[in-house]
């Protein structure tokens, strides 16, 4: 049969023949299917989710060690005050990250419409990267002076004494001015190289599906 | 064979695996990417299988999962195979039946991700309303876009015929 290239039905017929020849003859082995079902997902959203999960675990680990330290130093009131603030901040960080973690649960959404899932994934990826930024720019700067305060109060110094110690202040300042922005910049660069292309591709596809241009 | 969820899943996948081969072939280049996407589609299908409602067509559901996975999958290789192939095919004897089929395949493969998805579903016999439901686009947009894609494909096929 001669195929007229201007006819939609003929194009469909051509496609059907091509698909039959090219794809219907291939067979997936049962063992390969079973093997695939046991693999870990390589989708970006799942990698980010795993990364966020690890951060939550780190937070929980820190909280446990904070509590142990507090229990061992119940007599040091100044130290307990500093640690209470640290505990509150870590609890807050863990809760916020857990909320994001739950939001990223895209696995049950794979049978949503394509546009809906892409919007959801784009939102989840940018949100997870925002979390990374918050972690880099807020938690790290708090961790440096926090660490100095904790070690100083643990030695029996008061909070005021620690804050008036020039040497301690210099260490905290150097860390805040040099190390923290550098780490933030590195995180930003790594995230851009790891997820920049994927974000751009999702954005491009969403625009294509939402507009006729 | 007992009708456990995994057995039902395997049976359904076996009956519709052409869909997975099609999506993988159209959306990836390079052996490694193809293998990774196969595995990812199978994994995501299995994980979403609990949500599958028996009254819906399995093929439509599988297309949705496969396309969603392909469009959110990160490729290691750049799209070069399709472009090279269309160029090479223009030099071969496309008047033969297999030439037209191959050419159509490579033209579709060289389309952007969204257009590729729309025309594949159209060629697979889905109505524009169904394509709109699968993709999340409006039926009007699907109508317009499909018309443009088909015009583009016909133009490409004709220009190759004229060159040969």
Coordinates of C-alpha atoms in Angstrom, one line a residue:
Chain A
X1 CA 0.0 0.0 0.0
X2 CA 1.3 3.4 -0.9
X3 CA 1.4 5.9 1.9
X4 CA 0.1 9.4 1.1
X5 CA 2.2 11.7 3.4
X6 CA -0.5 14.3 3.6
X7 CA -3.0 12.1 5.2
X8 CA -3.2 11.8 9.1
X9 CA -4.7 8.3 8.9
X10 CA -1.8 7.1 6.7
X11 CA 0.7 8.6 9.1
X12 CA -0.9 6.7 11.9
X13 CA -0.8 3.5 9.8
X14 CA 2.9 4.1 9.1
X15 CA 3.5 4.6 12.8
X16 CA 1.6 1.4 13.8
X17 CA 3.7 -0.6 11.3
X18 CA 6.9 1.0 12.5
X19 CA 5.9 0.4 16.2
X20 CA 5.0 -3.2 15.5
X21 CA 8.4 -3.9 13.8
X22 CA 10.5 -1.9 16.2
X23 CA 9.0 -2.4 19.6
X24 CA 6.5 -5.4 19.7
X25 CA 9.2 -7.9 19.1
X26 CA 11.2 -6.9 22.1
X27 CA 10.6 -8.9 25.3
X28 CA 11.5 -8.1 28.8
X29 CA 12.8 -11.0 30.9
X30 CA 11.0 -11.6 34.1
X31 CA 14.3 -11.7 36.0
X32 CA 15.2 -8.2 34.6
X33 CA 11.8 -6.8 35.7
X34 CA 12.2 -8.2 39.2
X35 CA 15.7 -6.8 39.4
X36 CA 14.5 -3.4 38.3
X37 CA 11.8 -3.4 41.0
X38 CA 14.5 -3.8 43.7
X39 CA 16.6 -0.9 42.3
X40 CA 16.8 2.5 44.0
X41 CA 15.2 5.4 42.1
X42 CA 17.6 7.7 40.2
X43 CA 15.1 10.5 39.8
X44 CA 16.3 13.9 41.1
X45 CA 13.3 14.3 43.3
X46 CA 14.2 11.0 45.1
X47 CA 17.8 11.9 45.4
X48 CA 16.9 15.3 47.0
X49 CA 14.4 13.5 49.3
X50 CA 17.1 11.1 50.4
X51 CA 19.4 14.1 51.1
X52 CA 16.8 15.9 53.1
X53 CA 16.1 12.6 55.0
X54 CA 19.8 12.4 55.9
X55 CA 19.8 16.1 57.2
X56 CA 16.7 15.3 59.4
X57 CA 18.6 12.3 60.8
X58 CA 21.7 14.5 61.5
X59 CA 19.4 17.0 63.3
X60 CA 17.9 14.2 65.4
X61 CA 21.4 12.9 66.1
X62 CA 22.5 16.3 67.3
X63 CA 19.4 16.7 69.4
X64 CA 20.1 13.4 71.2
X65 CA 23.7 14.4 71.9
X66 CA 22.5 17.8 73.1
X67 CA 20.1 16.2 75.6
X68 CA 22.8 13.8 76.8
X69 CA 25.2 16.8 77.3
X70 CA 22.5 18.7 79.2
X71 CA 21.7 15.7 81.4
X72 CA 25.4 15.4 82.3
X73 CA 25.7 19.1 83.1
X74 CA 22.5 19.9 85.0
X75 CA 24.5 22.0 87.5
X76 CA 25.7 24.5 84.8
X77 CA 22.9 26.9 84.4
X78 CA 24.5 29.1 81.7
X79 CA 25.3 26.0 79.6
X80 CA 21.8 24.8 79.9
X81 CA 20.5 28.2 78.7
X82 CA 22.6 28.1 75.6
X83 CA 21.7 24.5 74.9
X84 CA 18.0 25.2 75.3
X85 CA 18.3 27.7 72.5
X86 CA 20.3 25.2 70.3
X87 CA 17.7 22.5 71.0
X88 CA 14.8 24.8 70.1
X89 CA 16.5 25.8 66.8
X90 CA 17.3 22.2 65.9
X91 CA 13.8 21.1 66.6
X92 CA 12.5 23.9 64.4
X93 CA 14.9 23.0 61.6
X94 CA 14.0 19.3 61.9
X95 CA 10.2 20.0 61.8
X96 CA 10.5 22.4 58.8
X97 CA 12.6 19.8 56.9
X98 CA 10.2 17.0 57.8
X99 CA 7.3 19.0 56.4
X100 CA 9.3 19.5 53.1
X101 CA 10.2 15.8 53.1
X102 CA 6.6 14.8 53.3
X103 CA 5.7 17.3 50.5
X104 CA 8.3 15.7 48.2
X105 CA 6.6 12.3 48.3
X106 CA 6.0 12.2 44.6
X107 CA 6.1 8.4 44.3
X108 CA 2.4 8.1 44.7
X109 CA 1.8 10.8 42.1
X110 CA 3.5 9.2 39.1
X111 CA 0.1 8.5 37.6
X112 CA -1.0 12.1 37.9
X113 CA -1.3 14.2 34.7
X114 CA 2.1 15.0 33.2
X115 CA 1.8 18.7 33.7
X116 CA 0.6 18.4 37.3
X117 CA 3.5 16.1 38.2
X118 CA 6.0 18.4 36.5
X119 CA 4.7 21.4 38.5
X120 CA 4.8 19.4 41.7
X121 CA 8.4 18.2 41.0
X122 CA 9.6 21.7 40.1
X123 CA 8.1 23.0 43.3
X124 CA 9.6 20.2 45.4
X125 CA 13.1 20.5 43.9
X126 CA 13.2 24.3 44.3
X127 CA 11.8 24.0 47.8
X128 CA 14.5 21.4 48.7
X129 CA 17.2 23.6 47.3
X130 CA 15.8 26.5 49.3
X131 CA 16.2 24.3 52.4
X132 CA 19.8 23.7 51.4
X133 CA 20.3 27.5 51.2
X134 CA 18.6 28.0 54.6
X135 CA 20.9 25.3 56.0
X136 CA 23.9 27.0 54.6
X137 CA 23.1 30.6 55.4
X138 CA 21.3 30.4 58.7
X139 CA 22.1 27.1 60.5
X140 CA 25.9 27.3 59.7
X141 CA 26.3 30.9 61.0
X142 CA 24.4 30.0 64.1
X143 CA 26.4 26.8 64.6
X144 CA 29.8 28.6 64.7
X145 CA 29.2 31.1 67.6
X146 CA 26.8 28.5 69.1
X147 CA 29.7 25.9 69.2
X148 CA 32.0 28.5 70.8
X149 CA 29.3 29.4 73.4
X150 CA 28.7 25.8 74.2
X151 CA 32.3 24.9 74.7
X152 CA 32.9 28.0 76.8
X153 CA 29.9 27.6 79.1
X154 CA 30.7 23.9 79.4
X155 CA 34.0 25.0 80.9
X156 CA 32.1 27.0 83.5
X157 CA 32.2 30.5 81.9
X158 CA 29.1 32.6 81.7
X159 CA 27.5 33.7 78.4
X160 CA 28.6 37.3 79.1
X161 CA 32.2 36.3 79.8
X162 CA 32.3 34.3 76.5
X163 CA 30.9 37.2 74.6
X164 CA 33.5 39.6 76.0
X165 CA 36.4 37.2 75.2
X166 CA 38.2 39.0 72.3
X167 CA 39.9 35.8 71.1
X168 CA 36.6 33.8 71.0
X169 CA 34.9 36.7 69.2
X170 CA 37.7 36.9 66.6
X171 CA 37.3 33.2 65.8
X172 CA 33.5 33.6 65.5
X173 CA 33.9 36.7 63.3
X174 CA 36.5 35.0 60.9
X175 CA 34.2 32.0 60.6
X176 CA 31.2 34.1 60.0
X177 CA 32.8 36.4 57.4
X178 CA 35.0 33.9 55.6
X179 CA 33.9 30.3 56.0
X180 CA 30.1 30.7 56.0
X181 CA 29.7 32.7 52.7
X182 CA 32.3 30.4 51.1
X183 CA 30.4 27.3 52.1
X184 CA 27.1 29.0 51.0
X185 CA 28.7 29.8 47.6
X186 CA 30.0 26.3 47.2
X187 CA 26.6 24.8 48.0
X188 CA 24.9 27.1 45.5
X189 CA 27.4 26.2 42.8
X190 CA 27.1 22.5 43.4
X191 CA 23.3 22.7 43.4
X192 CA 23.3 24.6 40.2
X193 CA 25.6 22.1 38.5
X194 CA 23.6 19.2 39.9
X195 CA 20.0 20.4 39.4
X196 CA 20.2 23.5 37.2
X197 CA 19.6 21.6 33.9
X198 CA 16.8 19.6 35.3
X199 CA 15.0 22.7 36.7
X200 CA 15.5 24.5 33.4
X201 CA 14.1 21.5 31.5
X202 CA 11.0 21.3 33.8
X203 CA 10.4 25.0 33.5
X204 CA 10.7 24.9 29.7
X205 CA 8.3 21.9 29.4
X206 CA 5.8 23.5 31.8
X207 CA 5.7 26.7 29.7
X208 CA 5.4 24.7 26.5
X209 CA 2.4 22.9 27.9
X210 CA 0.7 25.9 29.4
X211 CA 1.1 28.2 26.3
X212 CA 0.6 27.9 22.6
X213 CA 3.7 29.8 21.6
Chain B
X1 CA 0.1 -18.9 39.3
X2 CA -1.5 -17.2 42.3
X3 CA -3.0 -13.8 41.6
X4 CA -0.8 -11.8 44.0
X5 CA -0.3 -8.0 43.2
X6 CA 3.2 -8.8 41.8
X7 CA 1.9 -11.5 39.5
X8 CA -0.9 -9.3 38.2
X9 CA 1.6 -6.5 37.7
X10 CA 4.0 -8.8 35.8
X11 CA 1.2 -10.1 33.6
X12 CA 0.0 -6.6 32.8
X13 CA 3.6 -5.4 32.1
X14 CA 4.2 -8.4 29.9
X15 CA 1.1 -7.6 27.8
X16 CA 1.9 -3.9 27.5
X17 CA 5.7 -3.8 27.5
X18 CA 5.7 -2.3 24.0
X19 CA 4.7 1.0 25.6
X20 CA 7.9 1.0 27.8
X21 CA 10.1 0.1 24.8
X22 CA 8.5 2.9 22.8
X23 CA 8.9 5.6 25.5
X24 CA 12.5 4.5 26.3
X25 CA 13.5 4.5 22.6
X26 CA 12.0 7.9 21.9
X27 CA 13.3 9.6 25.0
X28 CA 16.8 8.4 25.4
X29 CA 20.0 7.9 23.4
X30 CA 22.9 5.7 24.6
X31 CA 22.8 2.2 26.1
X32 CA 23.3 3.4 29.7
X33 CA 20.4 5.9 29.6
X34 CA 18.1 3.4 28.0
X35 CA 18.8 0.8 30.6
X36 CA 18.4 3.3 33.4
X37 CA 15.1 4.6 32.0
X38 CA 13.7 1.0 31.6
X39 CA 14.5 0.3 35.2
X40 CA 13.1 3.6 36.4
X41 CA 9.8 3.2 34.5
X42 CA 9.4 -0.4 35.8
X43 CA 10.2 0.8 39.4
X44 CA 7.9 3.7 39.3
X45 CA 5.1 1.6 37.7
X46 CA 5.4 -0.9 40.5
X47 CA 5.4 1.7 43.2
X48 CA 2.3 3.4 41.7
X49 CA 0.6 0.1 40.9
X50 CA -1.3 0.2 44.2
X51 CA -3.1 3.4 42.9
X52 CA -4.1 1.7 39.6
X53 CA -7.8 1.3 39.4
X54 CA -8.9 -1.8 37.4
X55 CA -11.7 0.1 35.6
X56 CA -9.1 2.3 33.9
X57 CA -7.2 0.9 30.9
X58 CA -3.8 -0.4 31.9
X59 CA -2.2 0.9 28.7
X60 CA -3.4 4.5 29.4
X61 CA -2.2 4.3 33.0
X62 CA 1.2 2.8 31.9
X63 CA 1.6 5.6 29.3
X64 CA 1.1 8.2 32.0
X65 CA 3.6 6.7 34.4
X66 CA 6.1 6.0 31.6
X67 CA 5.9 9.6 30.2
X68 CA 6.0 11.1 33.7
X69 CA 9.2 9.1 34.4
X70 CA 10.8 10.0 31.1
X71 CA 10.1 13.7 31.4
X72 CA 11.5 13.8 34.9
X73 CA 14.5 11.5 34.1
X74 CA 18.0 13.0 33.9
X75 CA 19.9 11.9 30.8
X76 CA 23.6 11.3 30.8
X77 CA 23.8 11.6 27.0
X78 CA 22.8 14.5 24.8
X79 CA 20.3 14.2 22.0
X80 CA 22.4 13.6 19.0
X81 CA 21.4 10.2 17.6
X82 CA 18.0 11.3 16.3
X83 CA 19.4 14.4 14.5
X84 CA 22.2 12.5 12.9
X85 CA 19.8 9.7 11.9
X86 CA 17.4 12.1 10.2
X87 CA 20.2 13.6 8.2
X88 CA 21.5 10.2 7.2
X89 CA 18.1 9.0 6.2
X90 CA 17.7 11.8 3.8
X91 CA 20.5 10.3 1.8
X92 CA 19.0 6.8 1.7
X93 CA 16.3 5.4 -0.4
X94 CA 13.2 6.6 1.5
X95 CA 10.8 5.7 -1.3
X96 CA 10.9 2.1 0.1
X97 CA 8.4 1.3 2.8
X98 CA 10.9 0.8 5.5
X99 CA 12.5 4.2 4.8
X100 CA 9.3 6.0 5.5
X101 CA 8.8 4.2 8.7
X102 CA 12.3 4.8 9.9
X103 CA 12.1 8.4 8.8
X104 CA 8.8 8.9 10.7
X105 CA 10.4 7.4 13.8
X106 CA 13.4 9.6 13.7
X107 CA 11.4 12.8 13.0
X108 CA 9.2 12.0 16.0
X109 CA 12.3 11.2 18.1
X110 CA 13.9 14.6 17.1
X111 CA 10.9 16.6 18.3
X112 CA 11.0 18.3 21.7
X113 CA 9.8 16.4 24.7
X114 CA 6.3 17.8 24.9
X115 CA 5.6 17.5 21.1
X116 CA 7.0 14.0 21.1
X117 CA 4.6 13.0 23.9
X118 CA 1.6 14.5 22.2
X119 CA 2.2 13.0 18.7
X120 CA 3.0 9.6 20.2
X121 CA -0.3 9.5 22.1
X122 CA -2.1 10.7 18.9
X123 CA -0.5 8.0 16.8
X124 CA -1.3 5.4 19.4
X125 CA -5.0 6.2 18.8
X126 CA -5.8 8.4 21.8
X127 CA -8.5 11.0 21.2
X128 CA -7.6 14.7 21.9
X129 CA -9.7 14.7 25.0
X130 CA -7.9 11.7 26.4
X131 CA -4.5 13.2 25.5
X132 CA -5.6 16.3 27.4
X133 CA -6.5 14.2 30.4
X134 CA -3.1 12.3 30.3
X135 CA -1.0 15.4 29.8
X136 CA -3.0 17.9 31.9
X137 CA -3.2 20.3 28.9
X138 CA -6.5 21.8 27.7
X139 CA -8.1 20.0 24.8
X140 CA -8.0 23.2 22.7
X141 CA -4.2 23.4 23.2
X142 CA -3.8 19.7 22.3
X143 CA -5.8 20.3 19.1
X144 CA -3.7 23.3 18.0
X145 CA -0.4 21.7 18.9
X146 CA -1.2 18.4 17.2
X147 CA -2.1 20.2 14.0
X148 CA 1.2 22.1 14.1
X149 CA 3.2 18.9 14.8
X150 CA 1.5 16.9 12.0
X151 CA 2.1 19.8 9.6
X152 CA 5.8 19.8 10.6
X153 CA 6.1 16.0 10.2
X154 CA 4.4 15.9 6.8
X155 CA 6.7 18.8 5.7
X156 CA 9.8 17.0 6.9
X157 CA 8.8 13.7 5.2
X158 CA 7.9 15.5 1.9
X159 CA 11.2 17.4 1.9
X160 CA 13.1 14.2 2.4
X161 CA 11.1 12.6 -0.5
X162 CA 11.8 15.5 -2.8
X163 CA 15.6 15.4 -2.0
X164 CA 15.8 11.7 -2.8

